[in-house]
Short mmCIF file of C-alpha atoms in Angstrom, two decimals:
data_model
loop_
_atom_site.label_atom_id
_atom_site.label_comp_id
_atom_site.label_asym_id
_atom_site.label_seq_id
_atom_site.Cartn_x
_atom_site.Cartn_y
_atom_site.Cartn_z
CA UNK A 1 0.00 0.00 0.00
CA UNK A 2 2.45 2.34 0.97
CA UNK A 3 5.01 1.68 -2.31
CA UNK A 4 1.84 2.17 -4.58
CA UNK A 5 0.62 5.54 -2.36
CA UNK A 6 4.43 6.56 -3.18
CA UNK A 7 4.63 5.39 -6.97
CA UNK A 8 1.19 7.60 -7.29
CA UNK A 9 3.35 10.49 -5.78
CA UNK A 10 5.97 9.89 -8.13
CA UNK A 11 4.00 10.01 -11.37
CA UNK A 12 2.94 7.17 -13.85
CA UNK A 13 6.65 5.97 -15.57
CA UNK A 14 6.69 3.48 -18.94
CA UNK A 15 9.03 0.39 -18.31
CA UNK A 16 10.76 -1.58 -21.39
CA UNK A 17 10.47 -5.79 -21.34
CA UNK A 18 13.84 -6.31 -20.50
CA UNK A 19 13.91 -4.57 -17.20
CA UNK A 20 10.60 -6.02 -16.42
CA UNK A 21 11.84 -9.50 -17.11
CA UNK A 22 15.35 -8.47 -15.02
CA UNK A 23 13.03 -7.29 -12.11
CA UNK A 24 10.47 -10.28 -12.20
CA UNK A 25 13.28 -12.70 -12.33
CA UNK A 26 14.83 -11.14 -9.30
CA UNK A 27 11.48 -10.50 -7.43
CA UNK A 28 11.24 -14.67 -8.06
CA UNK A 29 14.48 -15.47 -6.94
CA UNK A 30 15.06 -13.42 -3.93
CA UNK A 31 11.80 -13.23 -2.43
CA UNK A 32 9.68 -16.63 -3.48
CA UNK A 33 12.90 -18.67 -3.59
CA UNK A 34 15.54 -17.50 -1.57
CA UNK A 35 13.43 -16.62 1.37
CA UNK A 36 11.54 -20.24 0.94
CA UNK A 37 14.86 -21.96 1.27
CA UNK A 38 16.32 -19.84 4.41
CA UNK A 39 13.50 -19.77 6.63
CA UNK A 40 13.69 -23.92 5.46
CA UNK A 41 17.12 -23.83 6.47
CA UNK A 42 16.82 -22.17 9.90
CA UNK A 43 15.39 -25.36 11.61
CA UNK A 44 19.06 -27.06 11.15
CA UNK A 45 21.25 -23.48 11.74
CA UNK A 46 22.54 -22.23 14.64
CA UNK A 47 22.93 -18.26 15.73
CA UNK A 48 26.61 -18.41 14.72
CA UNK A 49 25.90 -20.26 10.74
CA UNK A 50 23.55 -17.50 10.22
CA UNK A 51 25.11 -14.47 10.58
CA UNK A 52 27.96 -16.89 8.45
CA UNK A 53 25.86 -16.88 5.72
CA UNK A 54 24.66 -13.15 5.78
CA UNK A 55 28.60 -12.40 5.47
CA UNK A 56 28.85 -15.06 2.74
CA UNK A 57 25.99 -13.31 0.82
CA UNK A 58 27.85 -10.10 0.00
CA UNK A 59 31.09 -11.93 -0.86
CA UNK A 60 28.81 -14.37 -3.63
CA UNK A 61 27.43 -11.17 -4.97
CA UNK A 62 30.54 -9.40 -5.42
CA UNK A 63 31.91 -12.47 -7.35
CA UNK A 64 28.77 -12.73 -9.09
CA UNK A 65 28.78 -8.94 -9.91
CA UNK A 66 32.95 -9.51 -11.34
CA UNK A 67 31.22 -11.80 -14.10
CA UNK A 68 27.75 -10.68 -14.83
CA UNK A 69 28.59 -6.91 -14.77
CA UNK A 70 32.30 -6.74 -15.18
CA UNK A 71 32.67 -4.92 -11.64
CA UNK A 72 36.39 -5.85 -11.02
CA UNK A 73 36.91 -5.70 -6.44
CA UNK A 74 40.12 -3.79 -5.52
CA UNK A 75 43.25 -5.83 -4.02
CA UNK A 76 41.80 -4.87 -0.37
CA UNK A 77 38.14 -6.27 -1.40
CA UNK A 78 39.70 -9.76 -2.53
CA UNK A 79 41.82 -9.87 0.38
CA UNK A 80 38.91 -9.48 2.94
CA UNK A 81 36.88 -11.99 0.17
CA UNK A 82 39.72 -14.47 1.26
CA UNK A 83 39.64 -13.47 4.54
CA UNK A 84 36.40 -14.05 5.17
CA UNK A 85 36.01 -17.12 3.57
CA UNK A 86 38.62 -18.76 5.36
CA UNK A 87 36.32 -17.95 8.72
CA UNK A 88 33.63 -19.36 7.13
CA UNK A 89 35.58 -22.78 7.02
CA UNK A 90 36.44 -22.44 10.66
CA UNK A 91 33.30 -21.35 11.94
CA UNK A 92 31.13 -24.38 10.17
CA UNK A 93 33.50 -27.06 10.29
CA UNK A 94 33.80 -27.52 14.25
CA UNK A 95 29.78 -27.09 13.94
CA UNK A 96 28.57 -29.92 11.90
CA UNK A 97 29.22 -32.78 14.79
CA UNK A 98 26.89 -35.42 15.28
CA UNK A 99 24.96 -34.08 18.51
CA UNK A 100 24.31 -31.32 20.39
CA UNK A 101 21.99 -29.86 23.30
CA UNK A 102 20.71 -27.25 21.41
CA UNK A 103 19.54 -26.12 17.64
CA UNK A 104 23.01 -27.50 15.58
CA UNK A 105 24.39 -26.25 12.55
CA UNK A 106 23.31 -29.74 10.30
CA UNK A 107 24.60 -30.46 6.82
CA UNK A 108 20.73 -30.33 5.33
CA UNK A 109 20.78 -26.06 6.86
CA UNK A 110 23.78 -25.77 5.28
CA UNK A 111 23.05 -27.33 1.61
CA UNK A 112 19.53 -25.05 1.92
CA UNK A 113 21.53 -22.25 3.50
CA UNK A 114 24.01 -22.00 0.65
CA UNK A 115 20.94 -22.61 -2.01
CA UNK A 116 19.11 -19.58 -0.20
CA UNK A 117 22.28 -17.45 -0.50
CA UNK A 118 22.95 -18.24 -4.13
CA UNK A 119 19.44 -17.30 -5.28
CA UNK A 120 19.69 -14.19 -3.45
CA UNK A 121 22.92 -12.99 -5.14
CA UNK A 122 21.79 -13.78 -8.55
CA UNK A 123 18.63 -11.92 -7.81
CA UNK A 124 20.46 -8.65 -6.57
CA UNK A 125 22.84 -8.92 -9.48
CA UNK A 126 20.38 -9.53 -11.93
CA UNK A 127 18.28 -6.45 -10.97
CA UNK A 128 21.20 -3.83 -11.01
CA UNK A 129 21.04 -3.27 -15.00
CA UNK A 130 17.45 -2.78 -14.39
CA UNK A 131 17.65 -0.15 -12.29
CA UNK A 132 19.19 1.94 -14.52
CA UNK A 133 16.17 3.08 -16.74
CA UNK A 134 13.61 2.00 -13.68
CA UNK A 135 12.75 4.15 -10.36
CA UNK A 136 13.86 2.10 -7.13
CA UNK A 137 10.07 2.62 -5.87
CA UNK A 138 8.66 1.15 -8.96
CA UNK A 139 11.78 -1.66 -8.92
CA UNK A 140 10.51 -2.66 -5.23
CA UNK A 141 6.75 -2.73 -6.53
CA UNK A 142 7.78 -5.10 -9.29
CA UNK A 143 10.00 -7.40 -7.39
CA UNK A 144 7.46 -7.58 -4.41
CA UNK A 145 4.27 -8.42 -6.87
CA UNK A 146 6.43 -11.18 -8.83
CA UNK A 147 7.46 -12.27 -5.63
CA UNK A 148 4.44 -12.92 -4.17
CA UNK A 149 2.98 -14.01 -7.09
CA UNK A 150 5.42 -16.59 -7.35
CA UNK A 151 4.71 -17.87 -3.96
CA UNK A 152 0.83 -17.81 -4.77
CA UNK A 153 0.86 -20.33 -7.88
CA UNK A 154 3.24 -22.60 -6.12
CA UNK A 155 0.67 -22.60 -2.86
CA UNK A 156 -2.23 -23.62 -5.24
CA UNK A 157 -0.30 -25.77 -7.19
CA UNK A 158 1.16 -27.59 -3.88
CA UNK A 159 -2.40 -27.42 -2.11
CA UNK A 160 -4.27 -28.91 -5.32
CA UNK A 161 -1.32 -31.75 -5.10
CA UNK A 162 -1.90 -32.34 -1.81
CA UNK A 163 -6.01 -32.54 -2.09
CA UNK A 164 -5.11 -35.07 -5.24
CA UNK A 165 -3.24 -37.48 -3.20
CA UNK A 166 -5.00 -37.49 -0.11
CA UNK A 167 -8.28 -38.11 -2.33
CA UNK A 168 -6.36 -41.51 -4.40
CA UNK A 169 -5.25 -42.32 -1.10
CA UNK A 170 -8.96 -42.00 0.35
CA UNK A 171 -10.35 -44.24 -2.31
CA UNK A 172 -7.68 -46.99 -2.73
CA UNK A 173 -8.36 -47.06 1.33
CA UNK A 174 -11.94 -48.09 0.22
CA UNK A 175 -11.76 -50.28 -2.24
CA UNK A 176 -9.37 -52.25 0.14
CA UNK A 177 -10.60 -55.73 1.62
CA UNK A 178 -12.70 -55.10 4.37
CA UNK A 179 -10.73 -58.75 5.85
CA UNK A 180 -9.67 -57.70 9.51
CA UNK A 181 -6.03 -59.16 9.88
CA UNK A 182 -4.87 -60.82 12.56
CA UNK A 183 -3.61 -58.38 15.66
CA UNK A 184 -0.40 -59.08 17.32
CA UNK A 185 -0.55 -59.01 21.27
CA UNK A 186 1.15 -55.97 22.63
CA UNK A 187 4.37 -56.75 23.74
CA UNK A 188 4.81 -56.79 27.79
CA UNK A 189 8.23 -54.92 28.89
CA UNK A 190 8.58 -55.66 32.48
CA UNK A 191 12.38 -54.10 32.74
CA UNK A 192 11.78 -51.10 35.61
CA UNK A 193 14.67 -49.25 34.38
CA UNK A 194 15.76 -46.81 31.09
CA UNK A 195 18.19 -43.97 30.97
CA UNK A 196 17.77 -40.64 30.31
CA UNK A 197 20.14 -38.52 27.93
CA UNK A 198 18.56 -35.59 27.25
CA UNK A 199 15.79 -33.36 28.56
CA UNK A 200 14.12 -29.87 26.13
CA UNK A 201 11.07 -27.64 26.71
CA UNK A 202 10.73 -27.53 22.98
CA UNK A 203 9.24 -30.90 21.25
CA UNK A 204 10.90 -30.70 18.06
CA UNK A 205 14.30 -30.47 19.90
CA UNK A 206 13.72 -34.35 21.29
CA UNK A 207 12.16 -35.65 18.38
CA UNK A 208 15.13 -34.53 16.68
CA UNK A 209 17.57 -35.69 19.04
CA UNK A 210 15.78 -38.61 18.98
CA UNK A 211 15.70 -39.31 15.07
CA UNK A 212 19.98 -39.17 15.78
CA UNK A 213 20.53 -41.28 18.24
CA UNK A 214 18.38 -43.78 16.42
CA UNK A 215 20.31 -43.35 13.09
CA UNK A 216 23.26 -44.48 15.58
CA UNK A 217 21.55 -47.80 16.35
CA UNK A 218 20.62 -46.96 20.00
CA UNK A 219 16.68 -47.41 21.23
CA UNK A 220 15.86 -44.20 21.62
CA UNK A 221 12.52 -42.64 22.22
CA UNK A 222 10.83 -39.47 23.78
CA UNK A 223 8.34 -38.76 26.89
CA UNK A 224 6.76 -35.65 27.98
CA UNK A 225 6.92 -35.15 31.97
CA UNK A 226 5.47 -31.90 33.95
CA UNK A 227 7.86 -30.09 36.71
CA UNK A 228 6.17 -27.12 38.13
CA UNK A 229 5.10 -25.07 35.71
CA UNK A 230 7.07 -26.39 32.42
CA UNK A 231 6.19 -29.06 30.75
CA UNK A 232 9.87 -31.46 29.87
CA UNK A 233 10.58 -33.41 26.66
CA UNK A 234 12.62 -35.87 27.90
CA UNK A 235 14.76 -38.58 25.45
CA UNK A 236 15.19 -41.75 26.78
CA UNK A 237 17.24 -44.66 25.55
CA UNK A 238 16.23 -48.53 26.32
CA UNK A 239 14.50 -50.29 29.43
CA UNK A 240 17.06 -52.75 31.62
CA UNK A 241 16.68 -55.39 34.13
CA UNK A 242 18.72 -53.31 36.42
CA UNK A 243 20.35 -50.48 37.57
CA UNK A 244 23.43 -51.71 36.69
CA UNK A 245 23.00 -52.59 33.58
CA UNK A 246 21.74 -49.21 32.39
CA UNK A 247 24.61 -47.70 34.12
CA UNK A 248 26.91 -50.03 32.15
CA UNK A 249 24.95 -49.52 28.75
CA UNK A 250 25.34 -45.77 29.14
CA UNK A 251 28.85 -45.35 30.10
CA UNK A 252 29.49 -47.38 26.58
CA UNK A 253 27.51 -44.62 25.13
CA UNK A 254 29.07 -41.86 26.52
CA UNK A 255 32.51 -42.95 26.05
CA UNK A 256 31.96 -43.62 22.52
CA UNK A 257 31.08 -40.38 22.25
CA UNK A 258 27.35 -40.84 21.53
CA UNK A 259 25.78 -39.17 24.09
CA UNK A 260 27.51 -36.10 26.23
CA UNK A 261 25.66 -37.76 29.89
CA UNK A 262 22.75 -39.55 31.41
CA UNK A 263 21.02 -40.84 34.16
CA UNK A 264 19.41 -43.97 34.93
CA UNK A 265 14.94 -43.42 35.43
CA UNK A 266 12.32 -45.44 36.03
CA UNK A 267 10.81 -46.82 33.09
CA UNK A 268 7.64 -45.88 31.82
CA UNK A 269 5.59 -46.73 28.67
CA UNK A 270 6.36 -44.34 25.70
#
């Protein structure tokens, strides 16, 4: 509202095709895309990989800008390019470990990270030329409506997708046999004992702590328990006879560097 109160202000201006195009292509890539793929990758970054990447989006752009536009950096600017880049390595390296207690900095955040970063560099370079013959009011107007635009078609498209498949999915379930199979008996754990690695107020923290120590081969599993007034995720790994045998079990775990410490519980039914 406010960019089309202030393109009103401005006066009515005639855009060619090509700038258009430049401007629609960048509102797709930097808004629809780019911002898509970072707010993606912020569920596997930490604090410190994002304001890595910020950094690492003005060096990409200034490379992108020597071969697009010709814009040759000084002897300082590649310098700090190298500079910078070489903190980069040292920052994310340490950070892509197996486990943490908090939000890590996971390869998947990274790969969506560096996608996010890309698209954003080819969309600022690609709207410079542009804004040449083209007002920076009605270059904002352009890049916002193709922008959102973009993110419009791909919610419909996406939604209709989903409403397909859930619909083929609702009718094979119907034309299934009706046959009742037979039912297992639950399975009776009567070990009093489990250990406890691992304890979050947020959910998605211990079910994704959770998914790791599983990929590890180790019986893991989550449980929600109430202390005062917070409500505790806890992660939990195996049931045991004894109290010794959990303490054994997760003094192998620590020291092979799978989990940092634990505690042995009482067992209860996830």
């Amino acid at each position: 509202v406010f960019l089309l109160a202030a393109l009103h202000l401005a006066g009515p201006t005639s855009i060619a095709a090509v700038p258009l195009l430049y401007l629609g292509l960048s509102g797709v890539l930097g808004i629809a895309v780019a911002d898509t793929l970072f707010f993606a990758a912020l569920q596997d970054l930490g604090p410190v990989a994002l304001v890595v990447f910020f950094m690492m989006g003005q060096i990409v752009t200034a490379l992108m800008a020597l071969f697009w536009l010709g814009e040759m950096p000084s002897l300082q600017a590649w310098a700090g390019i190298g500079i910078t880049l070489t903190g980069v390595g040292a920052v994310l390296w340490p950070k892509l470990g197996p486990k943490t207690s908090i939000v890590r900095t996971g390869l998947r955040g990274v790969l969506l990270g560096s996608f996010s970063m890309l698209c954003m560099s080819v969309s600022t370079v690609v709207a410079k030329p542009a804004l040449e013959s083209v007002s920076t009011i009605m270059a904002t107007l352009i890049r916002m409506i193709s922008g959102t635009l973009c993110i419009l078609v791909f919610g419909l498209v996406l939604g209709i997708g989903v409403l397909i498949m859930n619909t083929v999915r609702h009718l094979a379930v119907q034309d299934a046999p009706t046959e009742k199979a037979a039912t297992a008996p639950k399975k009776v754990i009567t070990d009093p004992f489990t250990l406890q690695v691992a304890a979050y107020l947020r959910p998605a923290y211990a079910k994704k702590y959770v998914q790791q120590l599983k990929k590890q081969g180790v019986d893991a599993y989550w449980s929600e328990a109430v202390r005062g007034d917070k409500k505790w995720y806890q992660v939990r790994v195996s049931h045991f006879a004894s109290k010794q045998a959990a303490r054994d079990y997760g003094q192998r775990l620590k020291s092979e560097g799978i989990i940092d410490d634990y505690y042995v519980a009482n067992y209860r039914r996830p």
